Amino acid sequence: MNPPADIVTARQLWWGVIGLGVVGLFVSLVDTLLNRQRFGAEFQERMQAADTNLAPATVDLLVTMGAVLGAVFGSVIAALGVLVVHQLGKGKVWARTLLTFVGIWLVIMGVASLFSIGAVEDIGPLVSGAASIVQAVMAAGAIYLCQRPESVQWFTPRPPGDPGKPGNPRVR
């Protein structure tokens, strides 16, 4: 059977959250690569505090590798998010639970971004912060839609041998 309308909308909101996460990841990657000198200088200062001398070329390579690895890990997380959202549409309770926890974390991060956005000076962090705030709003909406009565019924397991209750949208 098809999921209820609230679950369909929640899935769309989660896809939007994932899409904004990819946009934020791309913006952060571009910002890091464009400001390699600044990040390299900060990294060099931290290494000197730890009494380690690194060549400037090594520092530049480490900053670039960190940005690329961040993009790879972020892409893998986004792909896993798409798989979990797909399972949400199939009525998997574990997917709803996992997305609820992730959504709560996104809401907390969005509120933190909301209060710190005034201190941002560059366009890259400003765009990432704005994406984080919109992600938080979309995640909160998706969590709410997954907790509505019709949605809860969609996720409620049936006892073995029960073909389904009248009006249960999960009758197979």
Coordinates of N, CA, C and O in Angstrom, one line a residue:
M1 N 0.8 -1.2 0.0 CA 0.0 0.0 0.0 C 0.9 1.2 0.0 O 2.0 1.2 0.4
N2 N 0.3 2.3 -0.4 CA 1.0 3.6 -0.4 C 0.9 4.2 1.0 O 0.0 4.1 1.7
P3 N 2.0 4.9 1.3 CA 2.1 5.6 2.6 C 1.1 6.7 2.7 O 0.7 7.3 1.7
P4 N 0.7 7.1 3.9 CA -0.2 8.3 4.0 C 0.4 9.6 3.5 O 1.6 9.6 3.4
A5 N -0.4 10.5 3.3 CA 0.0 11.8 2.7 C 1.1 12.5 3.6 O 2.0 13.1 3.1
D6 N 0.9 12.4 5.0 CA 1.9 13.0 5.9 C 3.3 12.4 5.7 O 4.3 13.1 5.8
I7 N 3.3 11.1 5.5 CA 4.6 10.4 5.3 C 5.2 10.8 3.9 O 6.4 11.0 3.8
V8 N 4.4 10.9 2.9 CA 4.9 11.4 1.6 C 5.5 12.7 1.7 O 6.6 13.0 1.2
T9 N 4.8 13.6 2.4 CA 5.3 15.0 2.6 C 6.6 15.0 3.5 O 7.5 15.7 3.2
A10 N 6.6 14.2 4.5 CA 7.8 14.1 5.4 C 9.0 13.6 4.6 O 10.1 14.1 4.8
R11 N 8.8 12.6 3.7 CA 9.9 12.1 2.9 C 10.4 13.3 2.0 O 11.6 13.4 1.8
Q12 N 9.5 14.0 1.4 CA 9.9 15.2 0.6 C 10.7 16.2 1.4 O 11.7 16.7 0.9
L13 N 10.3 16.4 2.6 CA 11.0 17.4 3.5 C 12.4 16.8 3.8 O 13.4 17.6 3.8
W14 N 12.5 15.5 4.0 CA 13.8 14.9 4.3 C 14.7 15.0 3.1 O 15.9 15.2 3.2
W15 N 14.1 14.8 1.9 CA 15.0 14.9 0.7 C 15.5 16.4 0.6 O 16.6 16.6 0.1
G16 N 14.6 17.3 0.9 CA 15.1 18.7 0.9 C 16.2 19.0 1.9 O 17.2 19.7 1.7
V17 N 16.1 18.3 3.1 CA 17.1 18.5 4.1 C 18.4 17.9 3.6 O 19.5 18.5 3.7
I18 N 18.4 16.7 3.0 CA 19.6 16.1 2.4 C 20.1 17.0 1.3 O 21.4 17.2 1.2
G19 N 19.3 17.5 0.4 CA 19.7 18.4 -0.6 C 20.4 19.6 -0.1 O 21.5 20.0 -0.6
L20 N 19.9 20.3 0.9 CA 20.5 21.4 1.5 C 21.8 21.1 2.2 O 22.7 21.9 2.2
G21 N 21.9 19.9 2.7 CA 23.1 19.4 3.3 C 24.2 19.3 2.3 O 25.4 19.7 2.5
V22 N 23.9 18.8 1.1 CA 24.8 18.7 0.0 C 25.2 20.1 -0.5 O 26.4 20.3 -0.7
V23 N 24.3 21.0 -0.5 CA 24.6 22.4 -0.9 C 25.6 23.0 0.1 O 26.6 23.6 -0.2
G24 N 25.3 22.8 1.4 CA 26.1 23.3 2.5 C 27.5 22.7 2.4 O 28.5 23.4 2.6
L25 N 27.6 21.4 2.1 CA 28.8 20.7 2.0 C 29.7 21.3 0.8 O 30.9 21.6 1.0
F26 N 29.0 21.5 -0.3 CA 29.7 22.1 -1.5 C 30.2 23.5 -1.2 O 31.3 23.8 -1.5
V27 N 29.4 24.3 -0.5 CA 29.8 25.7 -0.2 C 31.0 25.7 0.8 O 31.9 26.4 0.6
S28 N 30.9 24.8 1.7 CA 32.1 24.7 2.7 C 33.3 24.2 2.0 O 34.4 24.7 2.3
L29 N 33.2 23.3 1.1 CA 34.4 22.8 0.3 C 35.0 23.9 -0.5 O 36.2 24.2 -0.5
V30 N 34.1 24.7 -1.2 CA 34.6 25.8 -2.1 C 35.3 26.8 -1.2 O 36.3 27.4 -1.5
D31 N 34.6 27.2 0.0 CA 35.2 28.2 0.9 C 36.5 27.7 1.4 O 37.4 28.5 1.5
T32 N 36.6 26.5 1.8 CA 37.9 26.0 2.3 C 39.0 26.0 1.2 O 40.1 26.5 1.5
L33 N 38.7 25.6 0.0 CA 39.7 25.6 -1.1 C 40.0 27.0 -1.5 O 41.2 27.3 -1.9
L34 N 39.1 28.0 -1.5 CA 39.4 29.3 -1.9 C 40.2 30.1 -0.8 O 41.0 31.0 -1.1
N35 N 40.0 29.7 0.5 CA 40.7 30.3 1.6 C 41.8 29.4 2.2 O 42.0 29.3 3.4
R36 N 42.4 28.6 1.3 CA 43.4 27.7 1.8 C 44.5 28.3 2.6 O 45.0 27.8 3.6
Q37 N 45.0 29.5 2.2 CA 46.1 30.2 2.9 C 45.7 30.5 4.3 O 46.5 30.3 5.2
R38 N 44.5 31.0 4.5 CA 44.0 31.3 5.9 C 43.9 30.0 6.7 O 44.4 30.0 7.9
F39 N 43.3 29.0 6.2 CA 43.2 27.7 6.9 C 44.6 27.1 7.2 O 44.8 26.6 8.3
G40 N 45.4 27.3 6.2 CA 46.8 26.7 6.4 C 47.6 27.5 7.4 O 48.3 26.9 8.2
A41 N 47.4 28.8 7.5 CA 48.1 29.6 8.6 C 47.6 29.2 9.9 O 48.3 29.1 10.9
E42 N 46.2 29.0 10.1 CA 45.7 28.6 11.4 C 46.2 27.2 11.7 O 46.5 27.0 12.9
F43 N 46.2 26.3 10.8 CA 46.7 25.0 11.0 C 48.2 25.0 11.4 O 48.6 24.3 12.4
Q44 N 49.0 25.8 10.8 CA 50.4 26.0 11.1 C 50.6 26.5 12.5 O 51.5 26.0 13.2
E45 N 49.8 27.5 12.9 CA 49.9 28.0 14.3 C 49.6 26.9 15.3 O 50.3 26.8 16.3
R46 N 48.6 26.1 15.0 CA 48.3 25.0 16.0 C 49.4 24.0 16.0 O 49.7 23.4 17.1
M47 N 50.0 23.7 14.9 CA 51.1 22.7 14.9 C 52.3 23.3 15.6 O 53.1 22.5 16.2
Q48 N 52.6 24.6 15.5 CA 53.7 25.1 16.2 C 53.5 25.1 17.7 O 54.4 25.0 18.4
A49 N 52.2 25.3 18.1 CA 51.9 25.2 19.5 C 52.2 23.8 20.0 O 52.5 23.6 21.2
A50 N 52.0 22.8 19.2 CA 52.3 21.4 19.5 C 53.8 21.1 19.3 O 54.1 19.9 19.5
D51 N 54.6 22.1 18.9 CA 56.0 21.9 18.7 C 56.3 21.0 17.6 O 57.2 20.1 17.6
T52 N 55.5 21.1 16.5 CA 55.8 20.3 15.3 C 56.0 21.3 14.1 O 55.2 22.2 13.9
N53 N 57.1 21.2 13.4 CA 57.3 22.0 12.2 C 56.9 21.3 11.0 O 57.4 20.2 10.7
L54 N 56.1 21.9 10.2 CA 55.7 21.3 8.9 C 56.0 22.3 7.8 O 55.8 23.5 8.0
A55 N 56.4 21.8 6.7 CA 56.6 22.6 5.5 C 55.3 23.2 5.0 O 54.2 22.6 5.2
P56 N 55.3 24.5 4.5 CA 54.1 25.1 4.0 C 53.4 24.2 2.9 O 52.2 24.2 2.9
A57 N 54.1 23.5 2.1 CA 53.5 22.7 1.1 C 52.8 21.5 1.8 O 51.7 21.1 1.3
T58 N 53.3 21.0 2.8 CA 52.7 19.9 3.6 C 51.4 20.4 4.2 O 50.3 19.7 4.2
V59 N 51.4 21.6 4.8 CA 50.2 22.2 5.4 C 49.1 22.4 4.3 O 48.0 22.1 4.5
D60 N 49.5 22.9 3.2 CA 48.6 23.1 2.1 C 48.0 21.8 1.6 O 46.8 21.7 1.4
L61 N 48.8 20.8 1.5 CA 48.3 19.5 1.1 C 47.3 18.9 2.2 O 46.3 18.3 1.8
L62 N 47.6 19.1 3.4 CA 46.8 18.6 4.5 C 45.4 19.3 4.5 O 44.4 18.7 4.7
V63 N 45.4 20.6 4.3 CA 44.2 21.3 4.2 C 43.3 20.9 3.0 O 42.1 20.6 3.1
T64 N 44.0 20.7 1.9 CA 43.2 20.2 0.7 C 42.7 18.8 0.9 O 41.5 18.5 0.6
M65 N 43.5 17.9 1.4 CA 43.1 16.6 1.7 C 41.9 16.5 2.7 O 41.0 15.8 2.6
G66 N 42.0 17.4 3.7 CA 40.9 17.5 4.7 C 39.6 17.9 4.0 O 38.5 17.3 4.3
A67 N 39.7 18.9 3.1 CA 38.5 19.3 2.5 C 37.9 18.2 1.6 O 36.7 18.0 1.5
V68 N 38.7 17.6 0.8 CA 38.3 16.5 -0.1 C 37.7 15.3 0.7 O 36.6 14.8 0.4
L69 N 38.4 14.9 1.8 CA 37.8 13.8 2.6 C 36.5 14.2 3.3 O 35.6 13.4 3.4
G70 N 36.4 15.5 3.7 CA 35.1 16.0 4.2 C 34.0 15.9 3.2 O 32.9 15.5 3.5
A71 N 34.3 16.2 1.9 CA 33.3 16.1 0.9 C 32.9 14.6 0.6 O 31.8 14.3 0.4
V72 N 33.9 13.7 0.6 CA 33.6 12.3 0.4 C 32.7 11.8 1.5 O 31.7 11.1 1.3
F73 N 33.1 12.0 2.8 CA 32.3 11.5 3.9 C 30.9 12.2 3.9 O 29.9 11.5 4.2
G74 N 30.8 13.4 3.6 CA 29.5 14.1 3.5 C 28.7 13.5 2.4 O 27.4 13.3 2.6
S75 N 29.2 13.1 1.3 CA 28.5 12.5 0.2 C 28.0 11.1 0.6 O 26.9 10.7 0.3
V76 N 28.8 10.4 1.4 CA 28.4 9.1 1.8 C 27.3 9.2 2.8 O 26.3 8.4 2.8
I77 N 27.4 10.1 3.7 CA 26.3 10.4 4.7 C 25.0 10.8 4.0 O 23.9 10.3 4.4
A78 N 25.1 11.6 3.0 CA 23.9 12.0 2.2 C 23.3 10.8 1.5 O 22.1 10.6 1.5
A79 N 24.1 9.9 1.0 CA 23.6 8.7 0.3 C 22.9 7.8 1.3 O 21.8 7.2 1.0
L80 N 23.5 7.6 2.5 CA 22.9 6.8 3.5 C 21.5 7.5 4.0 O 20.6 6.8 4.3
G81 N 21.5 8.8 4.0 CA 20.3 9.5 4.4 C 19.2 9.2 3.4 O 18.0 9.0 3.8
V82 N 19.5 9.2 2.1 CA 18.5 8.9 1.1 C 18.0 7.4 1.3 O 16.8 7.2 1.2
L83 N 18.8 6.5 1.6 CA 18.4 5.1 1.9 C 17.5 5.0 3.1 O 16.5 4.3 3.0
V84 N 17.8 5.8 4.1 CA 16.9 5.8 5.3 C 15.6 6.4 5.0 O 14.6 5.9 5.5
V85 N 15.6 7.5 4.3 CA 14.3 8.1 3.9 C 13.5 7.2 3.1 O 12.2 7.1 3.2
H86 N 14.1 6.4 2.2 CA 13.4 5.5 1.4 C 12.7 4.4 2.3 O 11.6 4.0 2.1
Q87 N 13.4 4.0 3.3 CA 12.9 3.0 4.3 C 11.7 3.6 5.1 O 10.8 2.9 5.5
L88 N 11.8 4.9 5.4 CA 10.7 5.6 6.1 C 9.4 5.4 5.3 O 8.4 5.2 5.9
G89 N 9.5 5.5 4.0 CA 8.3 5.4 3.1 C 7.8 3.9 3.1 O 6.6 3.7 2.8
K90 N 8.6 3.0 3.5 CA 8.1 1.6 3.6 C 7.5 1.2 4.9 O 7.2 0.1 5.2
G91 N 7.5 2.2 5.9 CA 6.9 2.0 7.2 C 7.9 1.4 8.2 O 7.4 0.8 9.2
K92 N 9.1 1.5 8.0 CA 10.1 1.0 9.0 C 10.2 1.9 10.2 O 10.6 3.1 10.1
V93 N 9.9 1.4 11.3 CA 10.0 2.2 12.6 C 11.4 2.6 12.9 O 11.6 3.8 13.4
W94 N 12.4 1.8 12.6 CA 13.8 2.2 12.9 C 14.2 3.4 12.1 O 14.9 4.2 12.6
A95 N 13.7 3.5 10.9 CA 14.0 4.7 10.0 C 13.4 5.9 10.6 O 14.0 7.0 10.7
R96 N 12.1 5.8 11.1 CA 11.5 7.0 11.7 C 12.3 7.4 13.0 O 12.5 8.6 13.2
T97 N 12.7 6.4 13.8 CA 13.4 6.7 15.0 C 14.8 7.4 14.7 O 15.1 8.4 15.3
L98 N 15.5 6.8 13.7 CA 16.8 7.4 13.4 C 16.6 8.8 12.8 O 17.4 9.7 13.2
L99 N 15.7 9.0 12.0 CA 15.5 10.3 11.4 C 15.0 11.3 12.5 O 15.3 12.5 12.4
T100 N 14.3 10.8 13.5 CA 13.8 11.7 14.5 C 15.1 12.2 15.3 O 15.2 13.4 15.6
F101 N 16.0 11.3 15.6 CA 17.2 11.7 16.4 C 18.1 12.7 15.5 O 18.6 13.7 16.0
V102 N 18.2 12.3 14.2 CA 19.0 13.2 13.3 C 18.3 14.6 13.2 O 19.0 15.6 13.3
G103 N 17.0 14.6 13.1 CA 16.2 15.8 13.0 C 16.4 16.7 14.3 O 16.5 17.9 14.2
I104 N 16.4 16.1 15.4 CA 16.5 16.8 16.7 C 17.9 17.5 16.7 O 18.1 18.6 17.0
W105 N 18.9 16.7 16.3 CA 20.3 17.3 16.2 C 20.4 18.4 15.2 O 21.0 19.4 15.5
L106 N 19.7 18.3 14.1 CA 19.7 19.4 13.1 C 19.0 20.6 13.6 O 19.4 21.7 13.3
V107 N 17.9 20.4 14.4 CA 17.2 21.6 14.9 C 18.1 22.3 15.9 O 18.2 23.5 15.9
I108 N 18.8 21.5 16.8 CA 19.8 22.1 17.7 C 20.8 22.9 17.0 O 21.2 24.1 17.3
M109 N 21.4 22.3 15.9 CA 22.4 23.0 15.1 C 21.9 24.2 14.4 O 22.6 25.2 14.3
G110 N 20.6 24.1 13.9 CA 20.0 25.3 13.3 C 19.8 26.4 14.2 O 20.0 27.6 13.8
V111 N 19.4 26.1 15.4 CA 19.2 27.2 16.4 C 20.6 27.8 16.8 O 20.7 29.1 16.9
A112 N 21.6 27.0 16.9 CA 23.0 27.5 17.1 C 23.4 28.4 15.9 O 24.0 29.5 16.2
S113 N 23.1 28.0 14.7 CA 23.4 28.8 13.5 C 22.6 30.1 13.5 O 23.2 31.2 13.2
L114 N 21.4 30.0 14.0 CA 20.6 31.2 14.0 C 21.1 32.3 14.9 O 21.2 33.5 14.6
F115 N 21.7 31.9 16.1 CA 22.2 32.8 17.0 C 23.6 33.3 16.7 O 24.1 34.3 17.2
S116 N 24.3 32.5 15.9 CA 25.7 32.9 15.5 C 25.8 33.5 14.2 O 27.0 33.9 13.8
I117 N 24.8 33.6 13.4 CA 24.9 34.1 12.0 C 25.3 35.6 11.9 O 25.9 36.0 11.0
G118 N 25.1 36.3 13.0 CA 25.5 37.7 13.0 C 27.0 37.9 13.1 O 27.5 39.0 12.7
A119 N 27.7 36.9 13.6 CA 29.2 37.0 13.7 C 29.9 36.6 12.4 O 31.1 36.7 12.4
V120 N 29.2 36.1 11.4 CA 29.8 35.6 10.2 C 30.2 36.8 9.3 O 29.4 37.7 9.1
E121 N 31.4 36.7 8.7 CA 31.9 37.8 7.9 C 32.0 37.4 6.4 O 31.9 38.2 5.6
D122 N 32.2 36.1 6.1 CA 32.4 35.7 4.7 C 31.0 35.1 4.2 O 30.2 34.7 4.9
I123 N 30.9 35.1 2.9 CA 29.7 34.6 2.2 C 29.5 33.1 2.4 O 28.4 32.6 2.5
G124 N 30.6 32.3 2.3 CA 30.5 30.9 2.4 C 29.9 30.4 3.7 O 28.9 29.7 3.7
P125 N 30.4 30.9 4.9 CA 29.8 30.5 6.1 C 28.4 31.0 6.3 O 27.5 30.4 6.9
L126 N 28.1 32.2 5.7 CA 26.7 32.7 5.7 C 25.8 31.8 5.0 O 24.7 31.6 5.5
V127 N 26.1 31.4 3.8 CA 25.3 30.5 3.0 C 25.1 29.1 3.8 O 24.0 28.6 3.9
S128 N 26.2 28.6 4.3 CA 26.1 27.3 5.1 C 25.2 27.5 6.3 O 24.4 26.6 6.6
G129 N 25.3 28.6 7.0 CA 24.5 28.9 8.2 C 23.0 29.0 7.8 O 22.1 28.5 8.5
A130 N 22.7 29.7 6.7 CA 21.3 29.8 6.2 C 20.8 28.5 5.8 O 19.6 28.2 6.2
A131 N 21.6 27.7 5.2 CA 21.1 26.3 4.8 C 20.8 25.5 6.1 O 19.9 24.7 6.1
S132 N 21.6 25.7 7.1 CA 21.4 24.9 8.3 C 20.1 25.3 9.0 O 19.4 24.5 9.6
I133 N 19.8 26.6 9.0 CA 18.6 27.1 9.6 C 17.4 26.5 8.8 O 16.4 26.0 9.4
V134 N 17.4 26.6 7.5 CA 16.3 26.0 6.7 C 16.2 24.5 6.9 O 15.1 23.9 7.0
Q135 N 17.3 23.8 7.0 CA 17.3 22.4 7.3 C 16.6 22.1 8.6 O 15.9 21.1 8.7
A136 N 16.9 22.9 9.6 CA 16.3 22.7 10.9 C 14.8 22.8 10.8 O 14.0 22.0 11.4
V137 N 14.3 23.8 10.1 CA 12.8 24.0 9.9 C 12.2 22.8 9.2 O 11.2 22.3 9.6
M138 N 12.9 22.4 8.1 CA 12.3 21.3 7.4 C 12.4 20.0 8.2 O 11.4 19.2 8.1
A139 N 13.4 19.8 8.9 CA 13.5 18.5 9.8 C 12.5 18.6 10.9 O 11.8 17.5 11.1
A140 N 12.2 19.7 11.5 CA 11.2 19.8 12.5 C 9.8 19.5 11.9 O 9.0 18.8 12.5
G141 N 9.5 20.0 10.7 CA 8.3 19.7 10.0 C 8.1 18.2 9.7 O 7.1 17.6 9.9
A142 N 9.2 17.6 9.3 CA 9.2 16.1 8.9 C 9.0 15.3 10.2 O 8.2 14.3 10.2
I143 N 9.6 15.7 11.3 CA 9.4 15.0 12.6 C 8.0 15.1 13.0 O 7.3 14.1 13.4
Y144 N 7.4 16.3 12.9 CA 6.0 16.4 13.3 C 5.1 15.6 12.4 O 4.2 14.9 12.9
L145 N 5.3 15.6 11.1 CA 4.4 14.8 10.2 C 4.5 13.3 10.5 O 3.6 12.6 10.3
C146 N 5.7 12.8 10.9 CA 5.9 11.4 11.2 C 5.2 11.0 12.5 O 5.1 9.8 12.8
Q147 N 4.8 12.0 13.4 CA 4.2 11.7 14.7 C 2.7 11.9 14.7 O 2.1 11.7 15.7
R148 N 2.1 12.3 13.6 CA 0.7 12.5 13.5 C 0.0 11.1 13.6 O 0.6 10.1 13.3
P149 N -1.3 11.1 14.0 CA -2.0 9.8 14.2 C -2.0 8.9 13.0 O -1.8 7.7 13.2
E150 N -2.3 9.4 11.9 CA -2.3 8.5 10.7 C -0.9 8.0 10.4 O -0.8 6.8 10.0
S151 N 0.1 8.8 10.6 CA 1.5 8.3 10.5 C 1.9 7.2 11.5 O 2.5 6.2 11.2
V152 N 1.5 7.4 12.7 CA 1.7 6.5 13.8 C 1.1 5.1 13.4 O 1.7 4.1 13.6
Q153 N -0.1 5.2 12.9 CA -0.8 3.9 12.5 C 0.0 3.2 11.3 O 0.1 2.0 11.3
W154 N 0.6 4.0 10.4 CA 1.4 3.4 9.4 C 2.6 2.7 9.9 O 3.0 1.7 9.4
F155 N 3.2 3.1 11.0 CA 4.3 2.5 11.6 C 4.0 1.4 12.6 O 4.9 0.7 13.1
T156 N 2.8 1.3 13.0 CA 2.4 0.4 14.1 C 2.4 -1.0 13.5 O 1.7 -1.3 12.5
P157 N 3.2 -1.9 14.1 CA 3.3 -3.3 13.6 C 2.0 -4.1 13.9 O 1.3 -3.8 15.0
R158 N 1.6 -5.0 13.0 CA 0.4 -5.8 13.2 C 0.9 -7.1 13.9 O 2.0 -7.6 13.6
P159 N 0.0 -7.7 14.7 CA 0.3 -9.0 15.2 C 0.4 -10.1 14.1 O -0.2 -9.9 13.0
P160 N 1.2 -11.1 14.3 CA 1.3 -12.2 13.3 C 0.0 -12.8 13.0 O -0.8 -13.1 13.8
G161 N -0.3 -13.0 11.7 CA -1.6 -13.6 11.3 C -2.7 -12.6 11.1 O -3.8 -13.0 10.6
D162 N -2.5 -11.4 11.6 CA -3.6 -10.3 11.4 C -3.4 -9.7 10.0 O -2.4 -9.1 9.7
P163 N -4.4 -9.9 9.1 CA -4.3 -9.4 7.8 C -4.4 -7.9 7.8 O -4.1 -7.2 6.8
G164 N -4.8 -7.3 8.8 CA -4.9 -5.8 8.9 C -6.3 -5.4 9.4 O -7.3 -6.2 9.3
K165 N -6.3 -4.3 10.1 CA -7.6 -3.8 10.6 C -8.3 -3.0 9.5 O -7.6 -2.4 8.6
P166 N -9.6 -2.9 9.5 CA -10.3 -2.0 8.5 C -9.8 -0.6 8.7 O -9.7 -0.1 9.8
G167 N -9.5 0.0 7.6 CA -9.0 1.4 7.7 C -7.5 1.5 7.9 O -6.9 2.5 7.8
N168 N -6.8 0.3 8.1 CA -5.4 0.3 8.3 C -4.7 0.4 6.9 O -4.9 -0.4 6.0
P169 N -4.0 1.5 6.6 CA -3.4 1.7 5.3 C -2.3 0.7 5.0 O -1.9 0.6 3.8
R170 N -1.9 -0.1 5.9 CA -0.8 -1.1 5.6 C -1.3 -2.4 5.3 O -0.5 -3.4 5.3
V171 N -2.6 -2.6 5.0 CA -3.1 -3.9 4.6 C -2.4 -4.3 3.3 O -2.4 -3.6 2.4
R172 N -1.9 -5.5 3.3 CA -1.1 -6.0 2.1 C -2.0 -6.8 1.3 O -2.7 -7.6 1.4

